[in-house]
């Protein structure tokens, strides 16, 4: 109103983007819908109605319980009962909810120290540091480690938090084609030829940044090839394991575990605590020297709130369960269930004739819709069948590569997945989404 009166551009003047248009279309799906209860095997949505065909919604007072294919709850730790929840409840009684301080002030509790030690041991690095958000971990990591005169080579599909952090670092950023090791080698050769061999001059440091498992494609990084290139071209390697830690590898320890590679071969392992661990936050795990540097210079360490006690206890308990310390056998069982569920649903969808992207072991299953107009229709039809799904399109994907993204959990039962497949069968026919011949293993 002020802007209208005084004739300047209001701050929301460029806000009419893809996502707000979706809301304006009054689509009845689960996009951005408030929920109640635990985002576990099921998720309960609050029913709402748009008053004006715009972005304001009125809650109707009723709810809809849906099968949850939309939350990153890989190992089923998003729950309100069991050993993790009990321990988190006790932590609130003993420590309260907040640390009320950044790490560098009085925000480091005995729980923080314990969790950092547990994470370091879990991922196989000498030390680790936790942050209250995964996004903030990446957003602040790079400016502590690289800067002007350094080169960052980044996979073109790296998460926005990596791009954000990379820009803040002030280093030169070049992108290589997704998972294309030849393209990366081309850039490395170019970088080396610009300077002296070994020292990489004029680059003070070279950092290659990839994800373990890419959340939009379900693809796994080619870690063995990256390690070979690293030996040849001598660069630092940063792997974001947001979707791979606790989800892949025989012991659930991420891509190093999956490929049988010693974690000492990777300079920095980053991960989030939001997905497999059912908590909040992120971590960086590396040598003691790198972690020491972060502890003294990282902006989040100095200026951002530390993770709160119940969150830290949730991380510690879930890690102890995965590694079999707390409840013998349960971690392995959850990992097996996740692996089975991921393969079962992926194979079932391929048999139906859907085109499915990504690695067979990926708990994220991107299902191609292609046409952006089919996104709201797919999501709406699934919701009619009481299933919550996420659909993703431009700008997160190219315009004609719209997709649905199913998140598999160890909490899902085989019956849940059969229900999901039956719904996809019907909706696939309705919206003409079965693009392949339906031969298993295709696409
Ligand atoms: N890295 C990657 C690869 C991610 O996918 C995400 C979020 N999905 C993040 C970092 C940020 O983590 P968080 O949501 O825990 O802040």
Tab-separated table of C-alpha atoms and ligand atoms in Angstrom:
chain	number	residue	atom	x	y	z
A	1	UNK	CA	0.000	0.000	0.000
A	2	UNK	CA	2.805	2.381	0.873
A	3	UNK	CA	4.502	1.632	-2.450
A	4	UNK	CA	1.263	2.189	-4.345
A	5	UNK	CA	0.740	5.518	-2.608
A	6	UNK	CA	4.282	6.781	-3.084
A	7	UNK	CA	4.980	5.245	-6.487
A	8	UNK	CA	7.951	2.867	-5.943
A	9	UNK	CA	8.272	-0.869	-6.669
A	10	UNK	CA	7.036	-2.943	-3.704
A	11	UNK	CA	9.288	-5.756	-2.428
A	12	UNK	CA	6.868	-8.410	-3.687
A	13	UNK	CA	6.663	-6.928	-7.206
A	14	UNK	CA	8.509	-9.885	-8.794
A	15	UNK	CA	6.820	-12.521	-6.669
A	16	UNK	CA	4.358	-13.888	-9.204
A	17	UNK	CA	6.466	-16.954	-9.913
A	18	UNK	CA	5.708	-20.536	-10.736
A	19	UNK	CA	4.782	-21.502	-7.192
A	20	UNK	CA	2.384	-18.656	-6.512
A	21	UNK	CA	0.689	-19.294	-9.842
A	22	UNK	CA	0.099	-22.867	-8.686
A	23	UNK	CA	-1.709	-21.610	-5.620
A	24	UNK	CA	-3.732	-19.178	-7.645
A	25	UNK	CA	-4.929	-22.018	-9.798
A	26	UNK	CA	-6.714	-23.306	-6.655
A	27	UNK	CA	-5.275	-26.754	-7.062
A	28	UNK	CA	-6.403	-29.135	-4.431
A	29	UNK	CA	-3.184	-31.001	-3.710
A	30	UNK	CA	-0.755	-31.276	-0.822
A	31	UNK	CA	1.582	-28.516	-2.042
A	32	UNK	CA	2.518	-26.228	0.837
A	33	UNK	CA	-0.424	-27.521	2.856
A	34	UNK	CA	-0.260	-27.257	6.675
A	35	UNK	CA	-0.151	-30.637	8.406
A	36	UNK	CA	-0.766	-31.959	11.881
A	37	UNK	CA	0.888	-34.826	13.773
A	38	UNK	CA	4.033	-36.749	12.834
A	39	UNK	CA	5.257	-36.751	9.210
A	40	UNK	CA	5.809	-40.526	9.358
A	41	UNK	CA	4.321	-43.409	7.369
A	42	UNK	CA	1.162	-41.328	7.142
A	43	UNK	CA	0.803	-37.566	7.077
A	44	UNK	CA	-2.327	-35.675	8.095
A	45	UNK	CA	-3.202	-32.616	6.024
A	46	UNK	CA	-5.387	-29.755	7.179
A	47	UNK	CA	-8.239	-29.225	4.740
A	48	UNK	CA	-8.400	-25.708	3.326
A	49	UNK	CA	-10.272	-23.591	0.865
A	50	UNK	CA	-9.123	-20.604	-1.158
A	51	UNK	CA	-11.324	-17.589	-0.476
A	52	UNK	CA	-10.377	-15.489	-3.422
A	53	UNK	CA	-8.581	-17.751	-5.900
A	54	UNK	CA	-5.442	-16.129	-4.600
A	55	UNK	CA	-2.847	-17.154	-2.044
A	56	UNK	CA	-4.977	-16.859	1.060
A	57	UNK	CA	-6.577	-19.986	2.381
A	58	UNK	CA	-9.161	-20.602	5.039
A	59	UNK	CA	-8.747	-23.750	7.138
A	60	UNK	CA	-11.967	-25.766	7.224
A	61	UNK	CA	-11.391	-27.461	10.580
A	62	UNK	CA	-11.241	-30.964	9.089
A	63	UNK	CA	-8.215	-33.138	8.204
A	64	UNK	CA	-7.259	-35.798	5.644
A	65	UNK	CA	-4.933	-38.661	6.549
A	66	UNK	CA	-2.742	-39.716	3.629
A	67	UNK	CA	-0.051	-42.274	2.891
A	68	UNK	CA	3.134	-40.228	3.067
A	69	UNK	CA	5.386	-40.400	0.017
A	70	UNK	CA	6.535	-36.827	0.465
A	71	UNK	CA	8.756	-36.654	3.583
A	72	UNK	CA	12.487	-37.370	3.814
A	73	UNK	CA	12.011	-39.988	6.498
A	74	UNK	CA	14.301	-42.622	5.048
A	75	UNK	CA	14.831	-44.776	8.116
A	76	UNK	CA	11.493	-44.051	9.769
A	77	UNK	CA	12.942	-41.992	12.645
A	78	UNK	CA	10.249	-39.307	12.293
A	79	UNK	CA	8.062	-40.618	15.085
A	80	UNK	CA	6.628	-39.589	18.434
A	81	UNK	CA	7.187	-42.844	20.293
A	82	UNK	CA	10.037	-45.304	20.845
A	83	UNK	CA	13.573	-44.866	22.227
A	84	UNK	CA	14.431	-41.701	20.248
A	85	UNK	CA	11.298	-39.815	21.291
A	86	UNK	CA	11.666	-40.991	24.927
A	87	UNK	CA	15.264	-39.774	25.048
A	88	UNK	CA	14.328	-36.431	23.420
A	89	UNK	CA	11.544	-35.959	25.991
A	90	UNK	CA	13.964	-36.612	28.863
A	91	UNK	CA	16.438	-34.184	27.284
A	92	UNK	CA	13.820	-31.420	27.331
A	93	UNK	CA	13.304	-32.040	31.070
A	94	UNK	CA	17.041	-31.979	31.788
A	95	UNK	CA	18.379	-29.405	29.303
A	96	UNK	CA	15.352	-27.451	28.035
A	97	UNK	CA	14.598	-26.814	24.390
A	98	UNK	CA	17.201	-24.285	23.316
A	99	UNK	CA	20.880	-23.521	23.805
A	100	UNK	CA	19.963	-19.826	23.591
A	101	UNK	CA	23.388	-18.995	22.184
A	102	UNK	CA	25.716	-19.532	19.218
A	103	UNK	CA	28.331	-22.262	19.531
A	104	UNK	CA	31.184	-19.848	20.107
A	105	UNK	CA	29.468	-18.233	23.094
A	106	UNK	CA	27.723	-20.620	25.495
A	107	UNK	CA	25.980	-22.757	22.868
A	108	UNK	CA	28.137	-25.902	23.098
A	109	UNK	CA	26.643	-28.429	25.510
A	110	UNK	CA	27.989	-31.818	26.541
A	111	UNK	CA	25.373	-33.185	24.094
A	112	UNK	CA	26.940	-31.221	21.208
A	113	UNK	CA	30.347	-32.699	21.989
A	114	UNK	CA	28.879	-36.207	22.223
A	115	UNK	CA	27.002	-35.861	18.914
A	116	UNK	CA	30.047	-34.510	17.079
A	117	UNK	CA	32.058	-37.438	18.305
A	118	UNK	CA	29.329	-39.916	17.279
A	119	UNK	CA	29.001	-38.396	13.784
A	120	UNK	CA	32.766	-38.411	13.214
A	121	UNK	CA	32.944	-42.082	14.192
A	122	UNK	CA	29.868	-42.955	12.112
A	123	UNK	CA	31.159	-41.425	8.880
A	124	UNK	CA	34.783	-42.444	9.530
A	125	UNK	CA	36.442	-39.037	9.892
A	126	UNK	CA	38.650	-37.753	12.745
A	127	UNK	CA	36.335	-34.855	13.693
A	128	UNK	CA	33.000	-33.221	12.912
A	129	UNK	CA	31.052	-30.059	13.619
A	130	UNK	CA	27.252	-29.742	13.793
A	131	UNK	CA	25.089	-26.837	12.627
A	132	UNK	CA	21.428	-26.084	13.330
A	133	UNK	CA	20.467	-26.312	9.631
A	134	UNK	CA	21.709	-28.330	6.681
A	135	UNK	CA	21.217	-25.317	4.428
A	136	UNK	CA	23.313	-23.122	6.723
A	137	UNK	CA	26.033	-25.774	6.836
A	138	UNK	CA	26.605	-25.420	3.082
A	139	UNK	CA	25.779	-21.730	2.972
A	140	UNK	CA	28.590	-20.943	5.445
A	141	UNK	CA	31.076	-23.777	4.838
A	142	UNK	CA	32.787	-22.595	1.685
A	143	UNK	CA	33.588	-19.034	2.715
A	144	UNK	CA	35.585	-20.487	5.644
A	145	UNK	CA	37.551	-22.826	3.403
A	146	UNK	CA	38.054	-21.088	0.051
A	147	UNK	CA	37.984	-17.515	-1.215
A	148	UNK	CA	39.352	-15.195	-3.866
A	149	UNK	CA	41.984	-16.877	-5.987
A	150	UNK	CA	40.472	-20.349	-5.392
A	151	UNK	CA	38.558	-22.429	-7.916
A	152	UNK	CA	35.418	-24.427	-7.156
A	153	UNK	CA	34.317	-27.057	-9.653
A	154	UNK	CA	30.697	-27.870	-8.928
A	155	UNK	CA	28.326	-30.476	-10.392
A	156	UNK	CA	25.621	-28.594	-12.299
A	157	UNK	CA	22.883	-30.291	-10.254
A	158	UNK	CA	24.317	-29.436	-6.837
A	159	UNK	CA	21.762	-28.251	-4.282
A	160	UNK	CA	20.939	-24.571	-3.973
A	161	UNK	CA	22.619	-24.385	-0.538
A	162	UNK	CA	25.932	-25.355	-2.195
A	163	UNK	CA	25.471	-22.733	-4.909
A	164	UNK	CA	24.551	-20.170	-2.305
A	165	UNK	CA	27.610	-20.925	-0.157
A	166	UNK	CA	29.904	-21.079	-3.173
A	167	UNK	CA	28.902	-17.572	-4.248
A	168	UNK	CA	29.457	-16.216	-0.748
A	169	UNK	CA	32.992	-17.629	-0.783
A	170	UNK	CA	34.080	-15.243	-3.546
A	171	UNK	CA	35.972	-18.040	-5.333
A	172	UNK	CA	35.759	-18.647	-9.085
A	173	UNK	CA	32.985	-21.194	-9.719
A	174	UNK	CA	32.810	-23.441	-12.763
A	175	UNK	CA	30.167	-26.085	-13.295
A	176	UNK	CA	30.630	-29.458	-14.911
A	177	UNK	CA	27.882	-31.520	-16.506
A	178	UNK	CA	25.991	-33.705	-14.068
A	179	UNK	CA	28.086	-36.731	-13.065
A	180	UNK	CA	30.189	-36.308	-16.220
A	181	UNK	CA	33.740	-37.173	-15.199
A	182	UNK	CA	35.107	-36.298	-18.648
A	183	UNK	CA	33.727	-32.795	-18.393
A	184	UNK	CA	35.214	-32.477	-14.898
A	185	UNK	CA	38.586	-33.688	-16.191
A	186	UNK	CA	38.415	-31.137	-19.020
A	187	UNK	CA	37.951	-28.343	-16.457
A	188	UNK	CA	40.734	-29.738	-14.266
A	189	UNK	CA	43.131	-29.881	-17.221
A	190	UNK	CA	42.219	-26.335	-18.118
A	191	UNK	CA	42.796	-25.210	-14.508
A	192	UNK	CA	46.142	-26.947	-14.216
A	193	UNK	CA	47.372	-25.668	-17.573
A	194	UNK	CA	46.714	-22.150	-16.349
A	195	UNK	CA	49.300	-22.599	-13.628
A	196	UNK	CA	52.240	-24.624	-12.363
A	197	UNK	CA	51.693	-28.346	-11.947
A	198	UNK	CA	51.254	-29.438	-8.300
A	199	UNK	CA	50.559	-25.982	-6.885
A	200	UNK	CA	47.642	-25.288	-9.267
A	201	UNK	CA	48.772	-21.687	-9.566
A	202	UNK	CA	47.138	-19.298	-10.319
A	203	UNK	CA	44.550	-21.150	-8.176
A	204	UNK	CA	45.409	-21.124	-4.502
A	205	UNK	CA	43.140	-24.135	-3.926
A	206	UNK	CA	40.861	-26.240	-6.097
A	207	UNK	CA	37.716	-27.729	-4.534
A	208	UNK	CA	35.498	-30.215	-6.370
A	209	UNK	CA	31.978	-30.357	-4.925
A	210	UNK	CA	29.442	-33.114	-5.544
A	211	UNK	CA	26.456	-34.739	-3.849
A	212	UNK	CA	26.453	-38.372	-2.746
A	213	UNK	CA	22.925	-38.980	-4.019
A	214	UNK	CA	21.223	-36.285	-6.078
A	215	UNK	CA	17.757	-35.466	-4.819
A	216	UNK	CA	16.186	-34.487	-8.144
A	217	UNK	CA	17.621	-37.347	-10.214
A	218	UNK	CA	18.181	-40.159	-7.698
A	219	UNK	CA	21.641	-40.585	-9.226
A	220	UNK	CA	24.708	-41.524	-7.202
A	221	UNK	CA	28.026	-39.687	-7.625
A	222	UNK	CA	30.804	-41.663	-9.286
A	223	UNK	CA	33.021	-41.698	-6.199
A	224	UNK	CA	35.618	-44.203	-7.503
A	225	UNK	CA	36.198	-42.039	-10.618
A	226	UNK	CA	36.380	-38.875	-8.500
A	227	UNK	CA	39.045	-40.463	-6.285
A	228	UNK	CA	41.053	-41.453	-9.375
A	229	UNK	CA	40.858	-37.874	-10.701
A	230	UNK	CA	41.785	-36.554	-7.271
A	231	UNK	CA	44.966	-38.646	-7.268
A	232	UNK	CA	45.843	-37.396	-10.742
A	233	UNK	CA	44.961	-33.704	-10.386
A	234	UNK	CA	45.367	-33.226	-6.621
A	235	UNK	CA	42.303	-31.269	-5.578
A	236	UNK	CA	40.168	-31.101	-2.445
A	237	UNK	CA	36.917	-33.094	-2.563
A	238	UNK	CA	33.662	-32.115	-0.797
A	239	UNK	CA	30.746	-34.586	-0.824
A	240	UNK	CA	27.261	-33.514	0.332
A	241	UNK	CA	25.674	-36.648	1.760
A	242	UNK	CA	22.282	-35.117	2.637
A	243	UNK	CA	20.441	-37.976	0.914
A	244	UNK	CA	23.034	-40.731	1.140
A	245	UNK	CA	24.116	-40.791	4.784
A	246	UNK	CA	21.953	-43.247	6.708
A	247	UNK	CA	20.409	-44.340	3.426
A	248	UNK	CA	22.990	-46.149	1.293
A	249	UNK	CA	25.843	-48.550	1.947
A	250	UNK	CA	25.701	-51.905	3.773
A	251	UNK	CA	26.068	-50.108	7.147
A	252	UNK	CA	24.125	-47.026	6.070
A	253	UNK	CA	27.231	-44.831	6.253
A	254	UNK	CA	26.838	-43.186	2.867
A	255	UNK	CA	28.634	-43.300	-0.448
A	256	UNK	CA	32.079	-44.301	0.922
A	257	UNK	CA	30.410	-47.290	2.572
A	258	UNK	CA	28.471	-48.017	-0.637
A	259	UNK	CA	31.579	-48.044	-2.866
A	260	UNK	CA	33.905	-49.576	-0.249
A	261	UNK	CA	36.110	-46.470	-0.269
A	262	UNK	CA	38.024	-45.341	2.819
A	263	UNK	CA	36.496	-42.027	3.998
A	264	UNK	CA	40.022	-40.639	4.415
A	265	UNK	CA	40.080	-40.333	0.599
A	266	UNK	CA	37.459	-37.544	0.772
A	267	UNK	CA	38.500	-34.223	2.339
A	268	UNK	CA	35.081	-33.149	3.606
A	269	UNK	CA	31.935	-35.172	4.133
A	270	UNK	CA	28.901	-32.954	4.652
A	271	UNK	CA	25.484	-34.278	5.641
A	272	UNK	CA	22.101	-33.216	6.922
A	273	UNK	CA	20.469	-34.590	10.041
A	274	UNK	CA	16.991	-33.899	8.691
A	275	UNK	CA	16.514	-36.952	6.529
A	276	UNK	CA	17.751	-40.340	7.736
A	277	UNK	CA	18.096	-39.238	11.379
A	278	UNK	CA	14.651	-37.691	11.822
A	279	UNK	CA	16.147	-34.549	13.392
A	280	UNK	CA	17.325	-31.105	12.258
A	281	UNK	CA	20.655	-29.670	11.272
A	282	UNK	CA	23.759	-30.469	9.305
A	283	UNK	CA	27.375	-31.498	9.870
A	284	UNK	CA	30.807	-31.235	8.316
A	285	UNK	CA	33.216	-34.104	8.987
A	286	UNK	CA	36.902	-33.802	8.132
A	287	UNK	CA	40.428	-33.786	9.569
A	288	UNK	CA	40.927	-32.239	13.025
A	289	UNK	CA	42.792	-29.344	11.390
A	290	UNK	CA	39.921	-28.443	9.036
A	291	UNK	CA	37.341	-28.747	11.813
A	292	UNK	CA	39.527	-26.562	14.081
A	293	UNK	CA	39.579	-23.911	11.393
A	294	UNK	CA	35.778	-24.077	11.101
A	295	UNK	CA	35.367	-23.843	14.844
A	296	UNK	CA	37.275	-20.595	14.968
A	297	UNK	CA	36.216	-18.938	11.709
A	298	UNK	CA	32.866	-20.270	10.495
A	299	UNK	CA	30.118	-17.631	10.487
A	300	UNK	CA	27.431	-19.980	11.849
A	301	UNK	CA	29.720	-21.018	14.718
A	302	UNK	CA	30.059	-17.367	15.678
A	303	UNK	CA	26.708	-15.869	14.767
A	304	UNK	CA	23.991	-18.555	14.484
A	305	UNK	CA	22.040	-20.465	17.114
A	306	UNK	CA	23.341	-23.961	17.997
A	307	UNK	CA	21.231	-27.097	17.629
A	308	UNK	CA	18.876	-27.536	20.617
A	309	UNK	CA	19.142	-30.378	23.165
A	310	UNK	CA	16.139	-32.515	22.030
A	311	UNK	CA	17.420	-32.392	18.456
A	312	UNK	CA	20.919	-33.426	19.565
A	313	UNK	CA	19.511	-36.315	21.559
A	314	UNK	CA	17.399	-37.434	18.575
A	315	UNK	CA	20.564	-37.462	16.426
A	316	UNK	CA	22.538	-39.401	19.039
A	317	UNK	CA	19.785	-41.992	19.551
A	318	UNK	CA	19.123	-42.578	15.850
A	319	UNK	CA	22.868	-42.917	15.152
A	320	UNK	CA	23.193	-45.427	17.985
A	321	UNK	CA	20.251	-47.396	16.638
A	322	UNK	CA	21.667	-47.453	13.091
A	323	UNK	CA	25.024	-48.663	14.349
A	324	UNK	CA	23.319	-51.345	16.462
A	325	UNK	CA	24.416	-49.968	19.872
A	326	UNK	CA	21.049	-49.023	21.334
A	327	UNK	CA	18.637	-51.684	20.089
A	328	UNK	CA	20.598	-54.629	18.646
A	329	UNK	CA	19.576	-55.523	15.104
A	330	UNK	CA	17.097	-52.673	14.631
A	331	UNK	CA	19.436	-50.468	12.589
A	332	UNK	CA	20.250	-53.258	10.150
A	333	UNK	CA	16.543	-54.111	9.892
A	334	UNK	CA	15.632	-50.502	9.043
A	335	UNK	CA	18.384	-50.323	6.412
A	336	UNK	CA	17.235	-53.596	4.845
A	337	UNK	CA	13.611	-52.475	4.831
A	338	UNK	CA	14.563	-49.179	3.140
A	339	UNK	CA	16.638	-51.009	0.505
A	340	UNK	CA	13.827	-53.488	-0.157
A	341	UNK	CA	11.141	-50.790	-0.333
A	342	UNK	CA	13.188	-48.595	-2.692
A	343	UNK	CA	13.833	-51.435	-5.134
A	344	UNK	CA	10.286	-52.835	-4.873
A	345	UNK	CA	8.569	-49.552	-5.709
A	346	UNK	CA	11.057	-48.624	-8.426
A	347	UNK	CA	10.655	-51.993	-10.148
A	348	UNK	CA	6.862	-51.866	-9.796
A	349	UNK	CA	6.703	-48.426	-11.400
A	350	UNK	CA	8.896	-49.547	-14.293
A	351	UNK	CA	6.670	-52.587	-14.793
A	352	UNK	CA	3.676	-50.252	-15.032
A	353	UNK	CA	5.454	-48.394	-17.836
A	354	UNK	CA	6.559	-45.273	-15.966
A	355	UNK	CA	9.911	-43.720	-16.764
A	356	UNK	CA	11.844	-43.628	-13.537
A	357	UNK	CA	15.209	-41.909	-13.075
A	358	UNK	CA	18.135	-42.749	-10.849
A	359	UNK	CA	20.066	-45.484	-9.133
A	360	UNK	CA	18.324	-48.735	-8.142
A	361	UNK	CA	19.312	-48.196	-4.492
A	362	UNK	CA	18.069	-44.618	-4.322
A	363	UNK	CA	15.273	-44.046	-1.756
A	364	UNK	CA	14.270	-41.011	-3.812
A	365	UNK	CA	12.377	-42.075	-6.900
A	366	UNK	CA	11.878	-39.419	-9.590
A	367	UNK	CA	8.974	-40.424	-11.848
A	368	UNK	CA	8.799	-38.527	-15.101
A	369	UNK	CA	5.666	-36.557	-15.976
A	370	UNK	CA	7.483	-34.302	-18.508
A	371	UNK	CA	4.581	-31.947	-19.253
A	372	UNK	CA	4.325	-29.244	-16.520
A	373	UNK	CA	0.533	-29.245	-16.837
A	374	UNK	CA	0.473	-32.832	-15.592
A	375	UNK	CA	2.094	-31.941	-12.274
A	376	UNK	CA	-0.938	-30.484	-10.498
A	377	UNK	CA	-3.189	-33.101	-12.094
A	378	UNK	CA	-0.976	-35.950	-10.867
A	379	UNK	CA	-0.694	-34.556	-7.382
A	380	UNK	CA	-4.445	-33.909	-7.221
A	381	UNK	CA	-5.356	-37.401	-8.456
A	382	UNK	CA	-2.991	-39.009	-5.936
A	383	UNK	CA	-4.476	-36.937	-3.151
A	384	UNK	CA	-7.955	-38.109	-4.210
A	385	UNK	CA	-6.585	-41.596	-3.518
A	386	UNK	CA	-5.294	-40.389	-0.117
A	387	UNK	CA	-1.614	-40.348	-1.039
A	388	UNK	CA	0.678	-37.319	-0.568
A	389	UNK	CA	3.334	-36.860	-3.219
A	390	UNK	CA	5.707	-34.068	-4.177
A	391	UNK	CA	5.810	-32.839	-7.766
A	392	UNK	CA	8.773	-30.846	-9.020
A	393	UNK	CA	9.115	-28.606	-12.046
A	394	UNK	CA	10.739	-25.460	-13.325
A	395	UNK	CA	12.884	-23.792	-11.958
A	396	UNK	CA	14.023	-26.836	-9.940
A	397	UNK	CA	14.096	-28.928	-13.150
A	398	UNK	CA	14.138	-27.995	-16.850
A	399	UNK	CA	10.651	-26.939	-18.033
A	400	UNK	CA	9.911	-30.120	-19.967
A	401	UNK	CA	11.331	-32.498	-17.350
A	402	UNK	CA	8.609	-32.099	-14.740
A	403	UNK	CA	8.412	-35.012	-12.384
A	404	UNK	CA	6.927	-36.492	-9.248
A	405	UNK	CA	9.397	-37.463	-6.561
A	406	UNK	CA	8.498	-40.315	-4.243
A	407	UNK	CA	10.386	-40.518	-0.951
A	408	UNK	CA	10.625	-44.051	0.319
A	409	UNK	CA	10.828	-44.883	4.007
A	410	UNK	CA	11.671	-47.921	6.088
A	411	UNK	CA	8.365	-47.116	7.833
A	412	UNK	CA	6.382	-48.087	4.707
A	413	UNK	CA	4.971	-51.611	4.582
A	414	UNK	CA	4.697	-53.766	1.471
A	415	UNK	CA	0.928	-53.164	1.546
A	416	UNK	CA	1.555	-49.399	1.475
A	417	UNK	CA	3.725	-49.799	-1.599
A	418	UNK	CA	1.157	-52.041	-3.306
A	419	UNK	CA	-1.473	-49.388	-2.595
A	420	UNK	CA	0.854	-46.787	-4.084
A	421	UNK	CA	1.411	-48.921	-7.196
A	422	UNK	CA	-2.334	-49.496	-7.664
A	423	UNK	CA	-2.923	-45.727	-7.487
A	424	UNK	CA	-0.075	-45.036	-9.936
A	425	UNK	CA	-1.528	-47.624	-12.295
A	426	UNK	CA	-4.914	-45.847	-12.389
A	427	UNK	CA	-3.528	-42.318	-12.491
A	428	UNK	CA	-0.952	-43.306	-15.109
A	429	UNK	CA	-3.756	-44.427	-17.436
A	430	UNK	CA	-5.870	-41.381	-16.680
A	431	UNK	CA	-3.085	-38.883	-17.393
A	432	UNK	CA	-1.247	-40.935	-20.022
A	433	UNK	CA	1.942	-41.221	-18.028
A	434	UNK	CA	3.037	-44.701	-19.042
A	435	UNK	CA	5.671	-43.895	-21.594
A	436	UNK	CA	7.668	-47.127	-21.790
A	437	UNK	CA	6.686	-50.654	-22.778
A	438	UNK	CA	6.540	-51.615	-19.142
A	439	UNK	CA	9.467	-54.035	-19.339
A	440	UNK	CA	11.174	-54.263	-15.970
A	441	UNK	CA	14.624	-52.759	-15.998
A	442	UNK	CA	13.820	-50.376	-18.855
A	443	UNK	CA	14.382	-46.613	-18.696
B	1	LIG	N1	22.048	-30.436	0.743
B	1	LIG	C1	21.201	-31.155	-0.014
B	1	LIG	C2	21.754	-31.999	-1.111
B	1	LIG	C3	19.829	-31.124	0.236
B	1	LIG	O1	19.000	-31.831	-0.526
B	1	LIG	C4	19.329	-30.303	1.282
B	1	LIG	C5	17.841	-30.203	1.601
B	1	LIG	N2	17.005	-31.089	1.060
B	1	LIG	C6	20.238	-29.548	2.023
B	1	LIG	C7	21.588	-29.637	1.739
B	1	LIG	C8	19.762	-28.634	3.124
B	1	LIG	O2	19.429	-29.371	4.264
B	1	LIG	P1	18.285	-28.973	5.315
B	1	LIG	O3	16.977	-29.144	4.620
B	1	LIG	O4	18.493	-29.989	6.382
B	1	LIG	O5	18.511	-27.584	5.759
